[in-house]
XYZ file of C-alpha atoms in Angstrom:
566
model
C 116.911 81.588 63.630
C 118.758 83.732 66.407
C 120.196 84.284 69.443
C 119.225 84.370 73.049
C 119.288 87.386 75.106
C 122.126 88.463 76.733
C 120.039 89.043 79.923
C 118.781 86.033 80.149
C 120.069 84.202 83.189
C 122.172 80.770 82.670
C 120.124 77.592 82.972
C 116.810 79.448 81.849
C 117.234 80.490 78.203
C 114.001 82.410 76.712
C 113.359 81.681 72.817
C 112.901 85.192 70.945
C 110.342 83.520 68.511
C 107.280 84.482 67.342
C 104.087 82.898 66.897
C 100.689 81.945 68.007
C 97.806 79.354 67.688
C 94.623 80.079 67.360
C 91.786 77.593 66.757
C 91.659 76.794 63.992
C 94.018 79.363 62.604
C 97.582 79.322 62.937
C 99.650 82.802 63.146
C 103.053 82.598 62.223
C 106.129 84.587 61.562
C 110.035 83.763 61.578
C 111.744 83.282 64.719
C 114.142 86.366 65.483
C 115.945 84.267 67.955
C 116.361 80.676 69.224
C 116.781 78.521 72.130
C 120.395 77.453 71.941
C 122.127 74.003 72.118
C 121.807 71.744 69.240
C 96.381 58.742 103.091
C 97.702 62.290 104.663
C 99.920 64.138 103.811
C 103.374 63.437 105.156
C 105.368 66.782 105.138
C 109.182 66.300 105.295
C 110.417 68.189 108.585
C 111.790 71.552 107.898
C 115.318 72.554 108.602
C 115.488 74.847 111.426
C 117.750 77.066 109.072
C 116.302 79.871 107.889
C 114.904 79.667 104.327
C 117.327 83.045 103.659
C 120.150 80.362 104.145
C 121.563 78.970 101.021
C 121.745 74.922 100.376
C 125.243 73.306 101.302
C 127.321 74.275 98.609
C 125.789 76.894 96.751
C 126.227 80.706 97.062
C 124.333 83.195 98.977
C 121.849 85.275 97.074
C 122.286 88.959 97.167
C 119.738 90.127 99.912
C 117.506 92.440 97.893
C 115.337 95.456 98.888
C 111.681 95.029 98.303
C 111.944 97.380 95.460
C 113.413 94.889 93.264
C 111.106 92.093 94.316
C 108.718 91.152 91.845
C 105.565 92.250 94.204
C 102.313 90.515 94.861
C 99.318 92.136 93.084
C 95.954 93.158 94.817
C 94.074 90.375 94.081
C 89.929 89.815 93.869
C 88.693 86.500 95.232
C 88.374 83.933 92.555
C 85.510 82.336 92.065
C 86.985 79.063 94.324
C 87.883 81.036 97.012
C 85.018 82.876 97.388
C 82.830 79.976 97.525
C 85.264 78.405 99.981
C 85.135 81.571 101.978
C 81.129 81.735 102.308
C 81.323 78.633 103.282
C 83.913 78.677 105.888
C 81.824 81.927 107.065
C 78.663 81.011 107.038
C 78.293 77.210 106.376
C 76.221 77.921 103.260
C 77.136 76.167 99.850
C 77.607 78.202 96.710
C 75.608 76.335 94.249
C 76.350 77.878 91.047
C 80.039 79.650 90.755
C 79.220 80.430 87.276
C 76.573 83.485 88.269
C 80.014 84.792 89.872
C 82.311 87.221 87.914
C 84.703 85.337 85.619
C 88.236 84.788 87.134
C 90.875 86.896 85.227
C 94.114 84.775 84.007
C 97.504 86.012 83.910
C 100.368 83.751 82.586
C 97.916 81.027 82.806
C 96.827 81.299 86.409
C 93.823 82.925 88.003
C 94.971 85.930 89.426
C 92.197 88.428 89.481
C 94.338 91.153 89.659
C 91.960 93.705 87.719
C 90.960 96.207 90.429
C 87.750 97.101 88.887
C 84.633 95.350 88.560
C 81.775 96.091 85.791
C 78.156 96.944 87.257
C 77.031 93.719 86.194
C 80.091 92.228 88.350
C 78.685 94.338 91.168
C 75.129 93.103 90.687
C 76.653 89.218 90.682
C 78.301 90.043 93.425
C 75.216 91.732 95.159
C 72.936 88.413 94.290
C 75.479 86.088 95.847
C 75.937 88.041 98.655
C 71.925 88.376 99.394
C 71.706 84.615 98.424
C 74.228 83.420 101.136
C 72.708 85.777 103.777
C 69.210 84.524 103.273
C 70.430 80.990 103.444
C 72.832 81.421 106.638
C 71.314 79.761 110.146
C 71.530 83.042 112.180
C 71.244 81.669 115.428
C 74.329 79.443 114.573
C 76.295 82.147 113.713
C 76.008 84.354 116.731
C 78.880 84.063 119.209
C 76.411 85.523 121.656
C 73.394 84.757 123.484
C 70.881 87.210 122.430
C 68.876 86.608 125.868
C 71.599 87.422 128.175
C 73.343 89.961 125.977
C 70.435 91.720 124.146
C 69.869 91.692 120.435
C 72.229 95.204 119.858
C 74.634 93.801 122.116
C 74.748 90.530 120.580
C 74.924 92.518 117.021
C 77.562 94.585 118.227
C 79.313 91.443 119.107
C 78.795 89.608 116.149
C 79.821 92.673 113.931
C 83.302 92.531 115.862
C 83.773 88.810 115.360
C 82.381 88.225 111.788
C 84.282 91.340 110.585
C 87.513 90.472 111.508
C 86.623 86.944 109.799
C 85.395 88.336 106.815
C 88.013 90.970 106.533
C 90.761 88.429 107.901
C 91.911 91.690 109.893
C 90.855 93.800 112.823
C 87.534 95.468 112.298
C 88.147 99.368 112.611
C 86.174 101.538 114.706
C 84.384 103.425 112.028
C 83.869 100.215 109.809
C 81.932 98.919 112.814
C 79.895 102.021 113.722
C 78.735 102.044 110.088
C 77.516 98.351 110.345
C 75.772 99.092 113.938
C 74.206 101.972 111.830
C 73.285 99.607 109.343
C 71.676 96.948 111.466
C 69.794 99.936 113.445
C 68.156 101.162 110.891
C 67.000 97.904 109.675
C 66.258 96.835 113.247
C 63.538 99.339 113.481
C 62.116 98.203 110.614
C 62.064 94.706 110.729
C 63.064 91.476 112.894
C 66.479 90.668 114.516
C 67.558 87.970 112.147
C 66.670 90.230 109.307
C 69.091 92.896 110.366
C 71.528 90.223 111.045
C 71.269 88.951 107.202
C 71.812 92.462 105.689
C 74.862 93.287 107.929
C 76.476 90.161 106.647
C 74.810 90.842 103.024
C 76.612 94.156 103.154
C 80.129 92.911 104.336
C 79.980 90.198 101.585
C 79.676 92.876 98.435
C 82.457 95.171 100.144
C 86.165 95.645 98.446
C 87.402 94.777 102.154
C 85.797 91.156 101.666
C 86.259 90.871 97.887
C 89.833 91.909 97.922
C 93.210 90.265 99.692
C 94.222 93.613 100.418
C 98.310 93.591 101.909
C 99.586 95.307 104.638
C 102.996 95.863 105.214
C 105.230 97.000 108.119
C 107.913 99.714 107.764
C 110.835 97.516 107.167
C 108.982 96.091 103.900
C 107.486 92.838 106.112
C 103.746 91.877 105.532
C 101.846 92.523 108.372
C 100.634 89.314 110.418
C 97.114 89.366 109.438
C 98.450 89.827 105.863
C 100.838 86.935 106.313
C 97.705 84.909 107.522
C 95.443 85.779 104.593
C 98.138 85.086 102.360
C 99.250 81.532 104.064
C 95.275 80.896 104.189
C 94.392 81.295 100.546
C 97.427 80.047 99.152
C 97.579 76.603 100.974
C 93.686 76.141 101.400
C 92.366 78.544 99.322
C 90.127 79.743 101.873
C 89.901 82.574 104.552
C 92.426 82.330 107.960
C 91.107 80.249 110.489
C 90.709 80.840 114.245
C 94.192 79.770 114.857
C 96.036 81.847 112.309
C 93.594 84.808 113.283
C 94.766 84.490 116.706
C 98.367 84.090 115.785
C 98.090 87.276 113.923
C 96.806 89.429 116.624
C 99.428 87.972 118.814
C 101.941 89.454 116.235
C 103.692 85.993 115.988
C 103.437 85.151 112.250
C 106.874 86.837 111.468
C 108.408 84.454 113.740
C 109.854 82.192 111.378
C 109.500 79.286 113.962
C 105.769 79.775 114.493
C 105.507 80.159 110.287
C 107.157 76.904 109.812
C 104.385 75.202 112.146
C 101.614 76.786 110.319
C 103.248 76.356 107.109
C 103.204 72.773 108.211
C 99.701 72.131 109.755
C 98.009 73.566 106.933
C 99.875 71.558 104.475
C 98.682 68.049 106.484
C 95.102 69.399 106.240
C 92.994 67.818 103.269
C 91.723 71.100 103.313
C 94.926 72.141 101.263
C 93.660 69.591 98.433
C 91.698 72.084 96.747
C 94.301 74.847 96.599
C 96.766 71.759 95.094
C 94.399 70.485 92.429
C 93.607 74.250 91.742
C 97.477 74.712 90.813
C 97.574 71.418 88.857
C 94.415 72.062 86.712
C 95.653 75.519 86.049
C 98.987 74.355 84.897
C 97.728 71.908 82.688
C 95.239 74.163 81.022
C 92.210 72.615 82.147
C 90.024 75.769 82.215
C 90.168 75.498 78.396
C 88.568 72.241 78.280
C 85.451 74.232 79.995
C 84.667 76.092 76.497
C 86.329 73.578 74.257
C 84.210 71.530 71.561
C 85.195 68.853 69.229
C 84.163 67.835 65.329
C 81.184 65.513 66.657
C 81.345 63.457 63.515
C 84.952 62.559 64.451
C 84.519 62.274 68.446
C 80.569 61.451 69.141
C 81.606 60.533 72.811
C 83.247 64.060 73.615
C 80.270 65.364 75.712
C 79.714 68.030 78.401
C 79.887 64.416 81.043
C 82.823 63.206 79.775
C 84.421 66.784 79.897
C 83.634 66.988 83.546
C 84.923 63.424 84.285
C 88.208 64.399 82.783
C 88.233 67.075 85.367
C 87.236 65.362 87.994
C 90.251 62.879 86.744
C 92.780 65.606 86.851
C 91.512 66.773 90.519
C 91.895 63.105 92.077
C 95.178 62.514 90.121
C 96.314 65.631 91.593
C 95.377 65.061 95.047
C 96.714 61.784 95.016
C 100.211 62.855 94.517
C 100.224 65.465 97.213
C 98.776 62.976 99.407
C 100.693 59.879 98.637
C 103.652 57.997 99.918
C 105.773 59.597 97.448
C 104.629 63.350 96.809
C 107.212 64.054 94.083
C 107.597 65.409 90.746
C 108.682 62.342 88.949
C 105.287 60.582 90.356
C 103.322 63.472 89.152
C 104.837 62.876 85.892
C 105.415 59.364 85.856
C 102.783 57.731 87.818
C 99.968 55.140 86.008
C 97.539 55.276 88.586
C 94.390 57.389 88.218
C 90.924 57.540 88.764
C 88.561 56.943 86.167
C 84.433 56.164 85.844
C 82.764 54.440 83.432
C 82.800 56.865 80.457
C 86.919 57.178 80.988
C 87.365 53.584 81.503
C 85.640 53.065 77.821
C 88.185 55.730 76.429
C 91.307 54.073 78.365
C 89.897 50.722 77.368
C 89.926 49.233 80.825
C 87.702 47.530 83.213
C 85.443 50.357 84.772
C 85.633 50.102 88.470
C 83.213 48.983 91.062
C 83.117 52.621 92.316
C 83.394 55.868 90.419
C 86.776 57.386 90.630
C 88.268 54.764 92.653
C 92.076 54.016 91.856
C 92.807 52.026 88.695
C 96.021 51.110 87.398
C 96.360 51.772 83.857
C 98.931 50.147 81.116
C 101.917 51.258 81.902
C 103.534 51.661 78.476
C 100.553 53.872 77.375
C 99.487 55.730 80.335
C 102.399 57.920 82.812
C 101.651 60.820 84.625
C 99.793 63.609 84.429
C 100.567 64.412 80.527
C 98.852 61.396 79.489
C 95.300 61.872 80.874
C 92.933 62.628 78.509
C 91.584 66.033 80.038
C 95.379 67.552 79.300
C 95.744 65.805 75.829
C 92.234 67.105 74.769
C 92.876 70.507 75.982
C 96.187 70.261 73.937
C 94.569 69.518 70.946
C 92.115 71.030 67.820
C 88.391 70.535 67.301
C 89.219 67.692 64.436
C 92.783 66.400 65.558
C 95.383 66.527 67.824
C 98.049 69.372 67.997
C 101.813 68.453 68.296
C 102.228 72.328 68.319
C 99.514 73.160 71.267
C 101.199 69.928 72.850
C 104.800 71.208 72.671
C 104.177 74.674 73.138
C 102.889 73.453 76.699
C 106.355 71.727 77.247
C 108.449 74.783 76.246
C 106.312 77.340 78.453
C 105.018 75.236 81.623
C 107.895 72.332 81.795
C 111.160 74.536 80.816
C 110.156 77.761 81.219
C 111.340 78.975 78.116
C 109.284 81.826 76.715
C 107.941 82.022 72.839
C 106.418 85.326 72.609
C 103.510 85.722 70.108
C 103.516 87.290 66.560
C 102.131 90.459 64.803
C 98.618 90.050 64.802
C 98.449 90.965 61.200
C 100.326 87.806 60.152
C 97.077 85.142 59.585
C 97.775 81.817 57.906
C 95.256 79.481 57.445
C 95.946 75.782 59.706
C 96.771 72.418 57.696
C 93.134 71.123 56.912
C 92.649 67.797 58.792
C 92.629 65.113 56.282
C 92.413 61.171 58.065
C 94.377 59.891 55.215
C 97.511 62.184 55.862
C 99.635 61.591 58.696
C 100.330 64.388 61.130
C 103.582 65.225 60.478
C 103.129 65.462 56.569
C 99.992 67.862 57.004
C 102.515 69.937 59.334
C 105.330 69.757 56.737
C 104.661 72.810 54.862
C 104.963 75.289 57.855
C 108.161 73.609 59.388
C 109.876 73.726 55.645
C 109.106 77.467 55.417
C 111.811 79.569 56.402
C 109.404 82.221 57.913
C 107.774 79.775 59.850
C 110.281 76.827 60.612
C 112.386 78.385 63.157
C 109.500 78.662 65.669
C 107.794 75.517 64.982
C 111.321 73.568 65.660
C 110.997 74.856 69.324
C 107.392 73.290 69.407
C 106.259 70.286 66.979
C 109.587 68.134 67.565
C 108.523 68.079 71.380
C 104.579 68.040 70.349
C 105.570 64.631 68.229
C 106.451 62.558 71.428
C 102.650 62.314 72.048
C 101.165 60.998 68.615
C 100.053 58.139 70.185
C 97.204 59.814 71.437
C 94.306 61.543 69.550
C 92.256 64.504 70.090
C 90.234 63.522 73.040
C 93.288 61.587 74.759
C 92.640 57.991 73.456
C 95.425 55.636 72.789
C 95.847 55.011 69.201
C 98.752 53.251 66.764
C 97.488 54.178 63.711
C 97.746 57.685 62.035
C 95.428 57.614 59.268
C 96.497 55.050 57.006
C 100.012 55.144 58.594
C 101.717 53.599 61.646
C 102.313 56.288 64.365
C 105.213 58.470 64.327
C 106.191 59.698 67.630
C 110.038 60.448 67.046
C 110.944 63.811 68.627
C 113.803 65.348 69.688
C 114.531 67.536 73.000
C 116.815 70.784 72.302
C 117.821 73.646 74.423
C 118.428 71.858 77.967
C 120.838 70.126 79.844
C 119.544 66.801 78.921
C 119.025 67.217 75.215
C 118.663 64.012 72.679
C 116.162 62.250 70.315
C 113.091 60.121 72.051
C 110.774 58.021 70.629
C 107.317 58.152 72.272
C 105.936 60.650 75.379
C 107.511 57.925 77.625
C 110.871 58.468 76.549
C 110.380 62.218 76.438
C 109.436 62.479 80.028
C 112.158 60.327 81.306
C 114.157 62.558 79.334
C 112.728 65.794 80.800
C 113.169 64.742 84.317
C 116.641 64.470 83.486
C 117.081 68.077 82.872
C 117.881 71.021 85.155
C 115.397 73.136 83.845
C 112.247 70.912 84.590
C 112.410 71.290 88.550
C 113.289 74.990 88.475
C 110.423 75.637 85.913
C 108.069 73.830 88.004
C 109.450 75.551 90.915
C 108.730 78.923 89.143
C 105.019 77.940 87.952
C 104.292 77.209 91.240
C 105.618 80.780 92.266
C 103.510 82.542 89.418
C 100.198 80.803 90.581
C 101.112 81.861 93.994
C 101.791 85.418 93.341
C 99.819 86.385 90.155
C 103.289 87.813 88.506
C 106.057 86.724 87.021
C 109.581 86.503 88.752
C 112.262 88.791 87.842
C 115.705 87.888 87.037
C 117.373 89.530 90.499
C 114.896 86.901 91.797
C 116.032 83.530 90.084
C 118.922 83.164 92.374
C 116.346 82.551 95.298
C 114.325 80.243 93.300
C 117.130 78.094 92.318
C 118.264 77.851 96.046
C 114.340 76.683 96.274
C 115.044 74.014 93.790
C 117.906 72.756 95.511
C 116.255 71.970 98.193
C 113.543 70.273 97.244
C 116.163 68.259 94.643
C 118.031 67.383 97.904
C 114.914 65.630 99.251
C 114.190 63.735 95.796
C 112.068 66.164 94.119
C 109.564 66.145 97.231
C 106.555 68.395 96.118
C 105.546 69.284 99.841
C 109.159 70.546 100.608
C 108.838 73.102 97.339
C 105.825 74.638 98.413
C 106.723 74.692 102.074
C 110.308 76.405 101.380
C 108.674 78.659 98.809
C 105.906 79.821 101.348
C 108.444 80.846 103.841
C 110.838 82.680 101.458
C 111.426 85.993 100.677
C 109.821 85.458 97.220
C 106.363 85.001 98.567
C 105.816 86.353 102.043
C 107.359 89.455 102.592
C 106.769 91.923 99.722
C 103.807 94.567 98.927
C 102.300 96.925 96.201
C 101.895 95.726 92.600
C 102.938 94.845 89.231
C 101.635 93.386 86.100
C 102.095 89.670 84.531
C 104.341 89.632 81.701
C 104.185 86.347 79.823
C 101.626 85.918 77.239
C 99.057 83.647 77.286
C 98.876 80.393 75.333
């Protein structure tokens, strides 16, 4: 046990504890510190006040210069952003996104802030670009009439028009000239459509297309085109549409009233569903599920098809909250309505719906919100057993934003072997009683025990081996500490804390920016939290306030993310 860093902001304590989890190995060392304290979306009407103005009763945050804000890094399009962009530009579906370079995660969220790509990655982009260009309907993509304007004149118009949409800004004269020369060279040796396809393939593998580059004005604000790009990829996971680009061309997006209108428009569109489900999936750690396997002798039903169903359920559940009548944090963490197919219905032990992934009301005493979805429960388990450590770690990091750093790499301890006749708590007793381990695991295990009713693939159970399930635990280090019995009581207790809403704001901001917050920005984060708390923790209000705040829309340059990934 130890002490909290003196620089940690009030209400956001950070544990100075060393641990790591490796499947199936535990890596542990004594803590040097501890947490103290034994239909269509209905977007809430946004205030006309500037987002820089503090909520009633709060103090104004100090005005931070750009150099003191955590800047957003240059980011490469993620797989889903690439696929959506190709779809919107060409009307072409990217059928196999796994053929694209893998996404890089920073702090648990795909940021793709690595500025270089390997030769193999470059080849993947080349193949994807050529495939997309070959599949496009050239005549439908032309913004001109070849007959009246002539082939070369139409090619010039296409390059200007398509170039702006693909590069998300006005295309420079030099770039237009280079692309026109490429067209001329190809047209001299082939047909018109082939020359247009070559221009498209070239653009789709260029740095200006693959990277979301920010431009800043002299006073440190983002340019209008950069605002349009960041807003669109954040809320739609796709490029700016014609309306955003037109506003950017007129220089109107730095006007707060215009920005508010666009935020509301984009969030009201069903195109926002993909970005929202992407955030919830990454927040829950669902990408881990893709590569996860389970002991086939213990969990024979854990197939690739079941994993796909679990992911589909998370996506639909996330969107149902976002689009529901009550798009609140409480609904996200307590709703017992989900979306299942026949395989998930069998896992839930409920009748299958008439149509796959129709809404189903699940037993309220067993299922309540995102943390009882089988996908999350499976992702926070080991191949042969549920993991209170992983589940407790999630609560500390992703719901409370209390950091638990990694241990030295040279300290390796073999995880307790699974024994179906020995209850989970008993198997983990050894490392909880060892002084070199107990400090760290006291932060995680008591939280994870709350989910003892769920096995390694998320099935509900009443027996743990030959013993009735013991789901008693304790919440510590928050403004609402106390004992609980089971996940329902734990979730209810978490929702009473000040930390959870603030942390959810922080998590969405990290997802949006690809970097961690600075301590100087905590005041602004707390102001955003106060605003959506006043609106019954309406998630749409939170997103709208962050999008319009200096935290997101008025920065440039690059800094790394500091959080260790679980």
